[in-house]
JSON list of N, CA and C in Angstrom, two decimals:
[
{"chain": "A", "resi": 65, "resn": "MET", "atom": "N", "xyz": [11.41, -21.63, 152.82]},
{"chain": "A", "resi": 65, "resn": "MET", "atom": "CA", "xyz": [11.77, -20.49, 151.98]},
{"chain": "A", "resi": 65, "resn": "MET", "atom": "C", "xyz": [10.51, -19.65, 151.76]},
{"chain": "A", "resi": 66, "resn": "SER", "atom": "N", "xyz": [10.61, -18.38, 151.97]},
{"chain": "A", "resi": 66, "resn": "SER", "atom": "CA", "xyz": [9.45, -17.52, 151.78]},
{"chain": "A", "resi": 66, "resn": "SER", "atom": "C", "xyz": [9.49, -16.88, 150.41]},
{"chain": "A", "resi": 67, "resn": "GLY", "atom": "N", "xyz": [8.32, -16.73, 149.83]},
{"chain": "A", "resi": 67, "resn": "GLY", "atom": "CA", "xyz": [8.23, -16.11, 148.52]},
{"chain": "A", "resi": 67, "resn": "GLY", "atom": "C", "xyz": [8.07, -14.61, 148.66]},
{"chain": "A", "resi": 68, "resn": "PRO", "atom": "N", "xyz": [8.02, -13.93, 147.52]},
{"chain": "A", "resi": 68, "resn": "PRO", "atom": "CA", "xyz": [7.91, -12.46, 147.53]},
{"chain": "A", "resi": 68, "resn": "PRO", "atom": "C", "xyz": [6.64, -11.97, 148.23]},
{"chain": "A", "resi": 69, "resn": "ARG", "atom": "N", "xyz": [5.55, -12.72, 148.07]},
{"chain": "A", "resi": 69, "resn": "ARG", "atom": "CA", "xyz": [4.30, -12.27, 148.71]},
{"chain": "A", "resi": 69, "resn": "ARG", "atom": "C", "xyz": [4.39, -12.38, 150.23]},
{"chain": "A", "resi": 70, "resn": "GLN", "atom": "N", "xyz": [4.99, -13.48, 150.71]},
{"chain": "A", "resi": 70, "resn": "GLN", "atom": "CA", "xyz": [5.12, -13.63, 152.16]},
{"chain": "A", "resi": 70, "resn": "GLN", "atom": "C", "xyz": [6.08, -12.57, 152.71]},
{"chain": "A", "resi": 71, "resn": "GLU", "atom": "N", "xyz": [7.12, -12.26, 151.96]},
{"chain": "A", "resi": 71, "resn": "GLU", "atom": "CA", "xyz": [8.08, -11.24, 152.40]},
{"chain": "A", "resi": 71, "resn": "GLU", "atom": "C", "xyz": [7.40, -9.88, 152.47]},
{"chain": "A", "resi": 72, "resn": "LYS", "atom": "N", "xyz": [6.56, -9.59, 151.49]},
{"chain": "A", "resi": 72, "resn": "LYS", "atom": "CA", "xyz": [5.83, -8.31, 151.50]},
{"chain": "A", "resi": 72, "resn": "LYS", "atom": "C", "xyz": [4.92, -8.23, 152.72]},
{"chain": "A", "resi": 73, "resn": "GLU", "atom": "N", "xyz": [4.21, -9.33, 152.99]},
{"chain": "A", "resi": 73, "resn": "GLU", "atom": "CA", "xyz": [3.32, -9.36, 154.16]},
{"chain": "A", "resi": 73, "resn": "GLU", "atom": "C", "xyz": [4.12, -9.19, 155.46]},
{"chain": "A", "resi": 74, "resn": "ARG", "atom": "N", "xyz": [5.29, -9.84, 155.54]},
{"chain": "A", "resi": 74, "resn": "ARG", "atom": "CA", "xyz": [6.13, -9.71, 156.72]},
{"chain": "A", "resi": 74, "resn": "ARG", "atom": "C", "xyz": [6.57, -8.26, 156.92]},
{"chain": "A", "resi": 75, "resn": "LEU", "atom": "N", "xyz": [6.97, -7.62, 155.82]},
{"chain": "A", "resi": 75, "resn": "LEU", "atom": "CA", "xyz": [7.40, -6.22, 155.89]},
{"chain": "A", "resi": 75, "resn": "LEU", "atom": "C", "xyz": [6.25, -5.32, 156.34]},
{"chain": "A", "resi": 76, "resn": "LEU", "atom": "N", "xyz": [5.06, -5.59, 155.84]},
{"chain": "A", "resi": 76, "resn": "LEU", "atom": "CA", "xyz": [3.90, -4.77, 156.24]},
{"chain": "A", "resi": 76, "resn": "LEU", "atom": "C", "xyz": [3.57, -4.97, 157.72]},
{"chain": "A", "resi": 77, "resn": "LEU", "atom": "N", "xyz": [3.70, -6.21, 158.20]},
{"chain": "A", "resi": 77, "resn": "LEU", "atom": "CA", "xyz": [3.48, -6.46, 159.64]},
{"chain": "A", "resi": 77, "resn": "LEU", "atom": "C", "xyz": [4.54, -5.76, 160.48]},
{"chain": "A", "resi": 78, "resn": "ASP", "atom": "N", "xyz": [5.79, -5.84, 160.01]},
{"chain": "A", "resi": 78, "resn": "ASP", "atom": "CA", "xyz": [6.88, -5.14, 160.72]},
{"chain": "A", "resi": 78, "resn": "ASP", "atom": "C", "xyz": [6.66, -3.63, 160.70]},
{"chain": "A", "resi": 79, "resn": "ALA", "atom": "N", "xyz": [6.14, -3.12, 159.59]},
{"chain": "A", "resi": 79, "resn": "ALA", "atom": "CA", "xyz": [5.87, -1.68, 159.48]},
{"chain": "A", "resi": 79, "resn": "ALA", "atom": "C", "xyz": [4.78, -1.28, 160.47]},
{"chain": "A", "resi": 80, "resn": "ALA", "atom": "N", "xyz": [3.76, -2.12, 160.62]},
{"chain": "A", "resi": 80, "resn": "ALA", "atom": "CA", "xyz": [2.69, -1.82, 161.57]},
{"chain": "A", "resi": 80, "resn": "ALA", "atom": "C", "xyz": [3.24, -1.82, 163.00]},
{"chain": "A", "resi": 81, "resn": "ALA", "atom": "N", "xyz": [4.10, -2.79, 163.30]},
{"chain": "A", "resi": 81, "resn": "ALA", "atom": "CA", "xyz": [4.69, -2.85, 164.64]},
{"chain": "A", "resi": 81, "resn": "ALA", "atom": "C", "xyz": [5.59, -1.63, 164.88]},
{"chain": "A", "resi": 82, "resn": "ALA", "atom": "N", "xyz": [6.36, -1.25, 163.87]},
{"chain": "A", "resi": 82, "resn": "ALA", "atom": "CA", "xyz": [7.24, -0.09, 163.99]},
{"chain": "A", "resi": 82, "resn": "ALA", "atom": "C", "xyz": [6.41, 1.18, 164.17]},
{"chain": "A", "resi": 83, "resn": "SER", "atom": "N", "xyz": [5.31, 1.26, 163.46]},
{"chain": "A", "resi": 83, "resn": "SER", "atom": "CA", "xyz": [4.43, 2.42, 163.56]},
{"chain": "A", "resi": 83, "resn": "SER", "atom": "C", "xyz": [3.87, 2.54, 164.98]},
{"chain": "A", "resi": 84, "resn": "GLU", "atom": "N", "xyz": [3.51, 1.40, 165.55]},
{"chain": "A", "resi": 84, "resn": "GLU", "atom": "CA", "xyz": [2.99, 1.40, 166.92]},
{"chain": "A", "resi": 84, "resn": "GLU", "atom": "C", "xyz": [4.07, 1.86, 167.90]},
{"chain": "A", "resi": 85, "resn": "LYS", "atom": "N", "xyz": [5.31, 1.38, 167.72]},
{"chain": "A", "resi": 85, "resn": "LYS", "atom": "CA", "xyz": [6.41, 1.82, 168.58]},
{"chain": "A", "resi": 85, "resn": "LYS", "atom": "C", "xyz": [6.64, 3.32, 168.43]},
{"chain": "A", "resi": 86, "resn": "GLU", "atom": "N", "xyz": [6.60, 3.81, 167.19]},
{"chain": "A", "resi": 86, "resn": "GLU", "atom": "CA", "xyz": [6.79, 5.25, 166.94]},
{"chain": "A", "resi": 86, "resn": "GLU", "atom": "C", "xyz": [5.68, 6.05, 167.63]},
{"chain": "A", "resi": 87, "resn": "ARG", "atom": "N", "xyz": [4.47, 5.53, 167.58]},
{"chain": "A", "resi": 87, "resn": "ARG", "atom": "CA", "xyz": [3.33, 6.21, 168.22]},
{"chain": "A", "resi": 87, "resn": "ARG", "atom": "C", "xyz": [3.53, 6.31, 169.73]},
{"chain": "A", "resi": 88, "resn": "ARG", "atom": "N", "xyz": [4.16, 5.28, 170.32]},
{"chain": "A", "resi": 88, "resn": "ARG", "atom": "CA", "xyz": [4.41, 5.28, 171.76]},
{"chain": "A", "resi": 88, "resn": "ARG", "atom": "C", "xyz": [5.66, 6.07, 172.13]},
{"chain": "A", "resi": 89, "resn": "GLY", "atom": "N", "xyz": [6.38, 6.58, 171.13]},
{"chain": "A", "resi": 89, "resn": "GLY", "atom": "CA", "xyz": [7.57, 7.37, 171.38]},
{"chain": "A", "resi": 89, "resn": "GLY", "atom": "C", "xyz": [8.84, 6.55, 171.45]},
{"chain": "A", "resi": 90, "resn": "GLU", "atom": "N", "xyz": [8.76, 5.26, 171.14]},
{"chain": "A", "resi": 90, "resn": "GLU", "atom": "CA", "xyz": [9.94, 4.40, 171.11]},
{"chain": "A", "resi": 90, "resn": "GLU", "atom": "C", "xyz": [10.59, 4.48, 169.74]},
{"chain": "A", "resi": 91, "resn": "LYS", "atom": "N", "xyz": [11.85, 4.09, 169.68]},
{"chain": "A", "resi": 91, "resn": "LYS", "atom": "CA", "xyz": [12.56, 4.10, 168.40]},
{"chain": "A", "resi": 91, "resn": "LYS", "atom": "C", "xyz": [12.70, 2.65, 167.90]},
{"chain": "A", "resi": 92, "resn": "PRO", "atom": "N", "xyz": [11.99, 2.31, 166.83]},
{"chain": "A", "resi": 92, "resn": "PRO", "atom": "CA", "xyz": [12.11, 0.94, 166.29]},
{"chain": "A", "resi": 92, "resn": "PRO", "atom": "C", "xyz": [13.44, 0.76, 165.56]},
{"chain": "A", "resi": 93, "resn": "LYS", "atom": "N", "xyz": [13.81, -0.50, 165.33]},
{"chain": "A", "resi": 93, "resn": "LYS", "atom": "CA", "xyz": [15.05, -0.79, 164.59]},
{"chain": "A", "resi": 93, "resn": "LYS", "atom": "C", "xyz": [15.03, -0.12, 163.22]},
{"chain": "A", "resi": 94, "resn": "GLU", "atom": "N", "xyz": [13.90, -0.25, 162.55]},
{"chain": "A", "resi": 94, "resn": "GLU", "atom": "CA", "xyz": [13.73, 0.34, 161.21]},
{"chain": "A", "resi": 94, "resn": "GLU", "atom": "C", "xyz": [12.41, 1.09, 161.20]},
{"chain": "A", "resi": 95, "resn": "SER", "atom": "N", "xyz": [12.38, 2.24, 160.56]},
{"chain": "A", "resi": 95, "resn": "SER", "atom": "CA", "xyz": [11.17, 3.06, 160.58]},
{"chain": "A", "resi": 95, "resn": "SER", "atom": "C", "xyz": [10.05, 2.41, 159.77]},
{"chain": "A", "resi": 96, "resn": "SER", "atom": "N", "xyz": [8.84, 2.74, 160.15]},
{"chain": "A", "resi": 96, "resn": "SER", "atom": "CA", "xyz": [7.69, 2.19, 159.43]},
{"chain": "A", "resi": 96, "resn": "SER", "atom": "C", "xyz": [7.68, 2.67, 157.98]},
{"chain": "A", "resi": 97, "resn": "ALA", "atom": "N", "xyz": [8.12, 3.90, 157.75]},
{"chain": "A", "resi": 97, "resn": "ALA", "atom": "CA", "xyz": [8.15, 4.44, 156.39]},
{"chain": "A", "resi": 97, "resn": "ALA", "atom": "C", "xyz": [9.11, 3.65, 155.50]},
{"chain": "A", "resi": 98, "resn": "SER", "atom": "N", "xyz": [10.29, 3.32, 156.03]},
{"chain": "A", "resi": 98, "resn": "SER", "atom": "CA", "xyz": [11.25, 2.57, 155.20]},
{"chain": "A", "resi": 98, "resn": "SER", "atom": "C", "xyz": [10.76, 1.15, 154.95]},
{"chain": "A", "resi": 99, "resn": "LEU", "atom": "N", "xyz": [10.07, 0.56, 155.93]},
{"chain": "A", "resi": 99, "resn": "LEU", "atom": "CA", "xyz": [9.51, -0.79, 155.73]},
{"chain": "A", "resi": 99, "resn": "LEU", "atom": "C", "xyz": [8.40, -0.76, 154.69]},
{"chain": "A", "resi": 100, "resn": "HIS", "atom": "N", "xyz": [7.58, 0.30, 154.72]},
{"chain": "A", "resi": 100, "resn": "HIS", "atom": "CA", "xyz": [6.52, 0.44, 153.71]},
{"chain": "A", "resi": 100, "resn": "HIS", "atom": "C", "xyz": [7.14, 0.61, 152.31]},
{"chain": "A", "resi": 101, "resn": "ARG", "atom": "N", "xyz": [8.21, 1.41, 152.22]},
{"chain": "A", "resi": 101, "resn": "ARG", "atom": "CA", "xyz": [8.87, 1.60, 150.92]},
{"chain": "A", "resi": 101, "resn": "ARG", "atom": "C", "xyz": [9.43, 0.28, 150.41]},
{"chain": "A", "resi": 102, "resn": "GLU", "atom": "N", "xyz": [10.03, -0.49, 151.30]},
{"chain": "A", "resi": 102, "resn": "GLU", "atom": "CA", "xyz": [10.61, -1.78, 150.92]},
{"chain": "A", "resi": 102, "resn": "GLU", "atom": "C", "xyz": [9.51, -2.73, 150.42]},
{"chain": "A", "resi": 103, "resn": "ALA", "atom": "N", "xyz": [8.38, -2.76, 151.12]},
{"chain": "A", "resi": 103, "resn": "ALA", "atom": "CA", "xyz": [7.25, -3.61, 150.72]},
{"chain": "A", "resi": 103, "resn": "ALA", "atom": "C", "xyz": [6.71, -3.17, 149.35]},
{"chain": "A", "resi": 104, "resn": "ALA", "atom": "N", "xyz": [6.60, -1.86, 149.16]},
{"chain": "A", "resi": 104, "resn": "ALA", "atom": "CA", "xyz": [6.11, -1.35, 147.88]},
{"chain": "A", "resi": 104, "resn": "ALA", "atom": "C", "xyz": [7.09, -1.70, 146.75]},
{"chain": "A", "resi": 105, "resn": "GLY", "atom": "N", "xyz": [8.39, -1.61, 147.03]},
{"chain": "A", "resi": 105, "resn": "GLY", "atom": "CA", "xyz": [9.40, -1.96, 146.04]},
{"chain": "A", "resi": 105, "resn": "GLY", "atom": "C", "xyz": [9.31, -3.43, 145.65]},
{"chain": "A", "resi": 106, "resn": "LEU", "atom": "N", "xyz": [9.11, -4.29, 146.64]},
{"chain": "A", "resi": 106, "resn": "LEU", "atom": "CA", "xyz": [8.95, -5.72, 146.35]},
{"chain": "A", "resi": 106, "resn": "LEU", "atom": "C", "xyz": [7.72, -5.96, 145.49]},
{"chain": "A", "resi": 107, "resn": "ASP", "atom": "N", "xyz": [6.65, -5.24, 145.81]},
{"chain": "A", "resi": 107, "resn": "ASP", "atom": "CA", "xyz": [5.40, -5.39, 145.05]},
{"chain": "A", "resi": 107, "resn": "ASP", "atom": "C", "xyz": [5.60, -4.98, 143.59]},
{"chain": "A", "resi": 108, "resn": "VAL", "atom": "N", "xyz": [6.29, -3.88, 143.37]},
{"chain": "A", "resi": 108, "resn": "VAL", "atom": "CA", "xyz": [6.55, -3.40, 142.01]},
{"chain": "A", "resi": 108, "resn": "VAL", "atom": "C", "xyz": [7.39, -4.43, 141.24]},
{"chain": "A", "resi": 109, "resn": "ARG", "atom": "N", "xyz": [8.45, -4.92, 141.89]},
{"chain": "A", "resi": 109, "resn": "ARG", "atom": "CA", "xyz": [9.32, -5.91, 141.24]},
{"chain": "A", "resi": 109, "resn": "ARG", "atom": "C", "xyz": [8.56, -7.19, 140.91]},
{"chain": "A", "resi": 110, "resn": "LEU", "atom": "N", "xyz": [7.69, -7.62, 141.84]},
{"chain": "A", "resi": 110, "resn": "LEU", "atom": "CA", "xyz": [6.89, -8.82, 141.61]},
{"chain": "A", "resi": 110, "resn": "LEU", "atom": "C", "xyz": [5.95, -8.63, 140.43]},
{"chain": "A", "resi": 111, "resn": "ARG", "atom": "N", "xyz": [5.29, -7.49, 140.38]},
{"chain": "A", "resi": 111, "resn": "ARG", "atom": "CA", "xyz": [4.35, -7.24, 139.27]},
{"chain": "A", "resi": 111, "resn": "ARG", "atom": "C", "xyz": [5.08, -7.19, 137.92]},
{"chain": "A", "resi": 112, "resn": "LYS", "atom": "N", "xyz": [6.26, -6.56, 137.90]},
{"chain": "A", "resi": 112, "resn": "LYS", "atom": "CA", "xyz": [7.04, -6.51, 136.65]},
{"chain": "A", "resi": 112, "resn": "LYS", "atom": "C", "xyz": [7.46, -7.91, 136.22]},
{"chain": "A", "resi": 113, "resn": "ARG", "atom": "N", "xyz": [7.92, -8.70, 137.19]},
{"chain": "A", "resi": 113, "resn": "ARG", "atom": "CA", "xyz": [8.37, -10.06, 136.88]},
{"chain": "A", "resi": 113, "resn": "ARG", "atom": "C", "xyz": [7.22, -10.93, 136.38]},
{"chain": "A", "resi": 114, "resn": "LEU", "atom": "N", "xyz": [6.05, -10.82, 137.01]},
{"chain": "A", "resi": 114, "resn": "LEU", "atom": "CA", "xyz": [4.89, -11.59, 136.56]},
{"chain": "A", "resi": 114, "resn": "LEU", "atom": "C", "xyz": [4.44, -11.15, 135.18]},
{"chain": "A", "resi": 115, "resn": "ALA", "atom": "N", "xyz": [4.49, -9.86, 134.90]},
{"chain": "A", "resi": 115, "resn": "ALA", "atom": "CA", "xyz": [4.13, -9.36, 133.56]},
{"chain": "A", "resi": 115, "resn": "ALA", "atom": "C", "xyz": [5.10, -9.90, 132.52]},
{"chain": "A", "resi": 116, "resn": "LEU", "atom": "N", "xyz": [6.39, -9.92, 132.85]},
{"chain": "A", "resi": 116, "resn": "LEU", "atom": "CA", "xyz": [7.39, -10.45, 131.94]},
{"chain": "A", "resi": 116, "resn": "LEU", "atom": "C", "xyz": [7.16, -11.94, 131.69]},
{"chain": "A", "resi": 117, "resn": "LEU", "atom": "N", "xyz": [6.84, -12.69, 132.73]},
{"chain": "A", "resi": 117, "resn": "LEU", "atom": "CA", "xyz": [6.56, -14.12, 132.57]},
{"chain": "A", "resi": 117, "resn": "LEU", "atom": "C", "xyz": [5.33, -14.35, 131.70]},
{"chain": "A", "resi": 118, "resn": "ASP", "atom": "N", "xyz": [4.29, -13.52, 131.89]},
{"chain": "A", "resi": 118, "resn": "ASP", "atom": "CA", "xyz": [3.09, -13.63, 131.05]},
{"chain": "A", "resi": 118, "resn": "ASP", "atom": "C", "xyz": [3.44, -13.34, 129.59]},
{"chain": "A", "resi": 119, "resn": "GLN", "atom": "N", "xyz": [4.25, -12.31, 129.38]},
{"chain": "A", "resi": 119, "resn": "GLN", "atom": "CA", "xyz": [4.65, -11.94, 128.03]},
{"chain": "A", "resi": 119, "resn": "GLN", "atom": "C", "xyz": [5.45, -13.07, 127.38]},
{"chain": "A", "resi": 120, "resn": "GLN", "atom": "N", "xyz": [6.38, -13.66, 128.12]},
{"chain": "A", "resi": 120, "resn": "GLN", "atom": "CA", "xyz": [7.20, -14.74, 127.59]},
{"chain": "A", "resi": 120, "resn": "GLN", "atom": "C", "xyz": [6.34, -15.97, 127.29]},
{"chain": "A", "resi": 121, "resn": "GLN", "atom": "N", "xyz": [5.34, -16.21, 128.12]},
{"chain": "A", "resi": 121, "resn": "GLN", "atom": "CA", "xyz": [4.48, -17.37, 127.92]},
{"chain": "A", "resi": 121, "resn": "GLN", "atom": "C", "xyz": [3.64, -17.23, 126.66]},
{"chain": "A", "resi": 122, "resn": "SER", "atom": "N", "xyz": [3.27, -15.99, 126.31]},
{"chain": "A", "resi": 122, "resn": "SER", "atom": "CA", "xyz": [2.43, -15.78, 125.14]},
{"chain": "A", "resi": 122, "resn": "SER", "atom": "C", "xyz": [3.23, -15.74, 123.84]},
{"chain": "A", "resi": 123, "resn": "MET", "atom": "N", "xyz": [4.54, -15.73, 123.95]},
{"chain": "A", "resi": 123, "resn": "MET", "atom": "CA", "xyz": [5.37, -15.73, 122.74]},
{"chain": "A", "resi": 123, "resn": "MET", "atom": "C", "xyz": [5.29, -17.09, 122.07]},
{"chain": "A", "resi": 124, "resn": "SER", "atom": "N", "xyz": [5.32, -17.08, 120.74]},
{"chain": "A", "resi": 124, "resn": "SER", "atom": "CA", "xyz": [5.32, -18.36, 120.04]},
{"chain": "A", "resi": 124, "resn": "SER", "atom": "C", "xyz": [6.53, -18.39, 119.11]},
{"chain": "A", "resi": 125, "resn": "THR", "atom": "N", "xyz": [7.05, -19.57, 118.94]},
{"chain": "A", "resi": 125, "resn": "THR", "atom": "CA", "xyz": [8.19, -19.70, 118.05]},
{"chain": "A", "resi": 125, "resn": "THR", "atom": "C", "xyz": [7.68, -19.86, 116.62]},
{"chain": "A", "resi": 126, "resn": "LYS", "atom": "N", "xyz": [8.41, -19.29, 115.70]},
{"chain": "A", "resi": 126, "resn": "LYS", "atom": "CA", "xyz": [8.05, -19.38, 114.29]},
{"chain": "A", "resi": 126, "resn": "LYS", "atom": "C", "xyz": [8.80, -20.56, 113.68]},
{"chain": "A", "resi": 127, "resn": "PRO", "atom": "N", "xyz": [8.20, -21.20, 112.69]},
{"chain": "A", "resi": 127, "resn": "PRO", "atom": "CA", "xyz": [8.91, -22.31, 112.06]},
{"chain": "A", "resi": 127, "resn": "PRO", "atom": "C", "xyz": [10.14, -21.80, 111.34]},
{"chain": "A", "resi": 128, "resn": "PRO", "atom": "N", "xyz": [11.16, -22.64, 111.20]},
{"chain": "A", "resi": 128, "resn": "PRO", "atom": "CA", "xyz": [12.38, -22.19, 110.52]},
{"chain": "A", "resi": 128, "resn": "PRO", "atom": "C", "xyz": [12.09, -21.79, 109.07]},
{"chain": "A", "resi": 129, "resn": "GLN", "atom": "N", "xyz": [12.83, -20.83, 108.59]},
{"chain": "A", "resi": 129, "resn": "GLN", "atom": "CA", "xyz": [12.69, -20.35, 107.22]},
{"chain": "A", "resi": 129, "resn": "GLN", "atom": "C", "xyz": [13.87, -20.84, 106.41]},
{"chain": "A", "resi": 130, "resn": "ILE", "atom": "N", "xyz": [13.60, -21.37, 105.23]},
{"chain": "A", "resi": 130, "resn": "ILE", "atom": "CA", "xyz": [14.69, -21.81, 104.35]},
{"chain": "A", "resi": 130, "resn": "ILE", "atom": "C", "xyz": [15.13, -20.60, 103.55]},
{"chain": "A", "resi": 131, "resn": "LEU", "atom": "N", "xyz": [16.37, -20.22, 103.71]},
{"chain": "A", "resi": 131, "resn": "LEU", "atom": "CA", "xyz": [16.90, -19.05, 103.03]},
{"chain": "A", "resi": 131, "resn": "LEU", "atom": "C", "xyz": [17.64, -19.41, 101.75]},
{"chain": "A", "resi": 132, "resn": "ALA", "atom": "N", "xyz": [18.19, -20.60, 101.69]},
{"chain": "A", "resi": 132, "resn": "ALA", "atom": "CA", "xyz": [18.95, -21.00, 100.50]},
{"chain": "A", "resi": 132, "resn": "ALA", "atom": "C", "xyz": [18.92, -22.52, 100.41]},
{"chain": "A", "resi": 133, "resn": "ALA", "atom": "N", "xyz": [19.13, -23.02, 99.21]},
{"chain": "A", "resi": 133, "resn": "ALA", "atom": "CA", "xyz": [19.18, -24.46, 99.01]},
{"chain": "A", "resi": 133, "resn": "ALA", "atom": "C", "xyz": [20.39, -24.76, 98.11]},
{"chain": "A", "resi": 134, "resn": "ALA", "atom": "N", "xyz": [20.94, -25.90, 98.30]},
{"chain": "A", "resi": 134, "resn": "ALA", "atom": "CA", "xyz": [22.10, -26.29, 97.49]},
{"chain": "A", "resi": 134, "resn": "ALA", "atom": "C", "xyz": [21.89, -27.71, 96.98]},
{"chain": "A", "resi": 135, "resn": "LEU", "atom": "N", "xyz": [22.39, -27.94, 95.77]},
{"chain": "A", "resi": 135, "resn": "LEU", "atom": "CA", "xyz": [22.31, -29.27, 95.19]},
{"chain": "A", "resi": 135, "resn": "LEU", "atom": "C", "xyz": [23.74, -29.72, 94.95]},
{"chain": "A", "resi": 136, "resn": "ALA", "atom": "N", "xyz": [24.11, -30.84, 95.50]},
{"chain": "A", "resi": 136, "resn": "ALA", "atom": "CA", "xyz": [25.48, -31.35, 95.34]},
{"chain": "A", "resi": 136, "resn": "ALA", "atom": "C", "xyz": [25.45, -32.51, 94.36]},
{"chain": "A", "resi": 137, "resn": "LEU", "atom": "N", "xyz": [26.23, -32.40, 93.29]},
{"chain": "A", "resi": 137, "resn": "LEU", "atom": "CA", "xyz": [26.30, -33.46, 92.29]},
{"chain": "A", "resi": 137, "resn": "LEU", "atom": "C", "xyz": [27.71, -34.04, 92.28]},
{"chain": "A", "resi": 138, "resn": "SER", "atom": "N", "xyz": [27.76, -35.32, 92.02]},
{"chain": "A", "resi": 138, "resn": "SER", "atom": "CA", "xyz": [29.06, -35.97, 91.93]},
{"chain": "A", "resi": 138, "resn": "SER", "atom": "C", "xyz": [29.52, -35.87, 90.47]},
{"chain": "A", "resi": 139, "resn": "VAL", "atom": "N", "xyz": [30.67, -35.30, 90.26]},
{"chain": "A", "resi": 139, "resn": "VAL", "atom": "CA", "xyz": [31.21, -35.15, 88.91]},
{"chain": "A", "resi": 139, "resn": "VAL", "atom": "C", "xyz": [32.37, -36.14, 88.77]},
{"chain": "A", "resi": 140, "resn": "PRO", "atom": "N", "xyz": [32.33, -36.97, 87.71]},
{"chain": "A", "resi": 140, "resn": "PRO", "atom": "CA", "xyz": [33.43, -37.92, 87.56]},
{"chain": "A", "resi": 140, "resn": "PRO", "atom": "C", "xyz": [34.74, -37.19, 87.28]},
{"chain": "A", "resi": 141, "resn": "GLY", "atom": "N", "xyz": [35.81, -37.68, 87.87]},
{"chain": "A", "resi": 141, "resn": "GLY", "atom": "CA", "xyz": [37.12, -37.08, 87.68]},
{"chain": "A", "resi": 141, "resn": "GLY", "atom": "C", "xyz": [37.75, -37.57, 86.38]},
{"chain": "A", "resi": 142, "resn": "PRO", "atom": "N", "xyz": [38.97, -37.12, 86.10]},
{"chain": "A", "resi": 142, "resn": "PRO", "atom": "CA", "xyz": [39.65, -37.57, 84.88]},
{"chain": "A", "resi": 142, "resn": "PRO", "atom": "C", "xyz": [39.90, -39.10, 84.98]},
{"chain": "A", "resi": 143, "resn": "PRO", "atom": "N", "xyz": [39.98, -39.75, 83.84]},
{"chain": "A", "resi": 143, "resn": "PRO", "atom": "CA", "xyz": [40.20, -41.20, 83.86]},
{"chain": "A", "resi": 143, "resn": "PRO", "atom": "C", "xyz": [41.54, -41.54, 84.50]},
{"chain": "A", "resi": 144, "resn": "CYS", "atom": "N", "xyz": [41.61, -42.63, 85.18]},
{"chain": "A", "resi": 144, "resn": "CYS", "atom": "CA", "xyz": [42.84, -43.05, 85.85]},
{"chain": "A", "resi": 144, "resn": "CYS", "atom": "C", "xyz": [43.77, -43.71, 84.82]},
{"chain": "A", "resi": 145, "resn": "ARG", "atom": "N", "xyz": [45.07, -43.42, 84.85]},
{"chain": "A", "resi": 145, "resn": "ARG", "atom": "CA", "xyz": [46.06, -44.04, 83.96]},
{"chain": "A", "resi": 145, "resn": "ARG", "atom": "C", "xyz": [46.80, -45.09, 84.75]},
{"chain": "A", "resi": 146, "resn": "LYS", "atom": "N", "xyz": [47.04, -46.19, 84.11]},
{"chain": "A", "resi": 146, "resn": "LYS", "atom": "CA", "xyz": [47.78, -47.25, 84.79]},
{"chain": "A", "resi": 146, "resn": "LYS", "atom": "C", "xyz": [49.09, -47.45, 84.19]}
]
């Protein structure tokens, strides 16, 4: 399984190959410009995701707050008749 960084590198290599084909007058499957855009998009998404993970990691949980308290007392009922 390839990660986002490997995918970005693959796209950049494909873009270089496509650029070379374009330079020779051949038509590549996908243009070098679109491959560069795709690689840049992956990079942006990766940076946003890493920033979000850093932000989540720095969050700390606060201890619970007691908002109310109750005291339950047992009250004797009426006397039993036999």
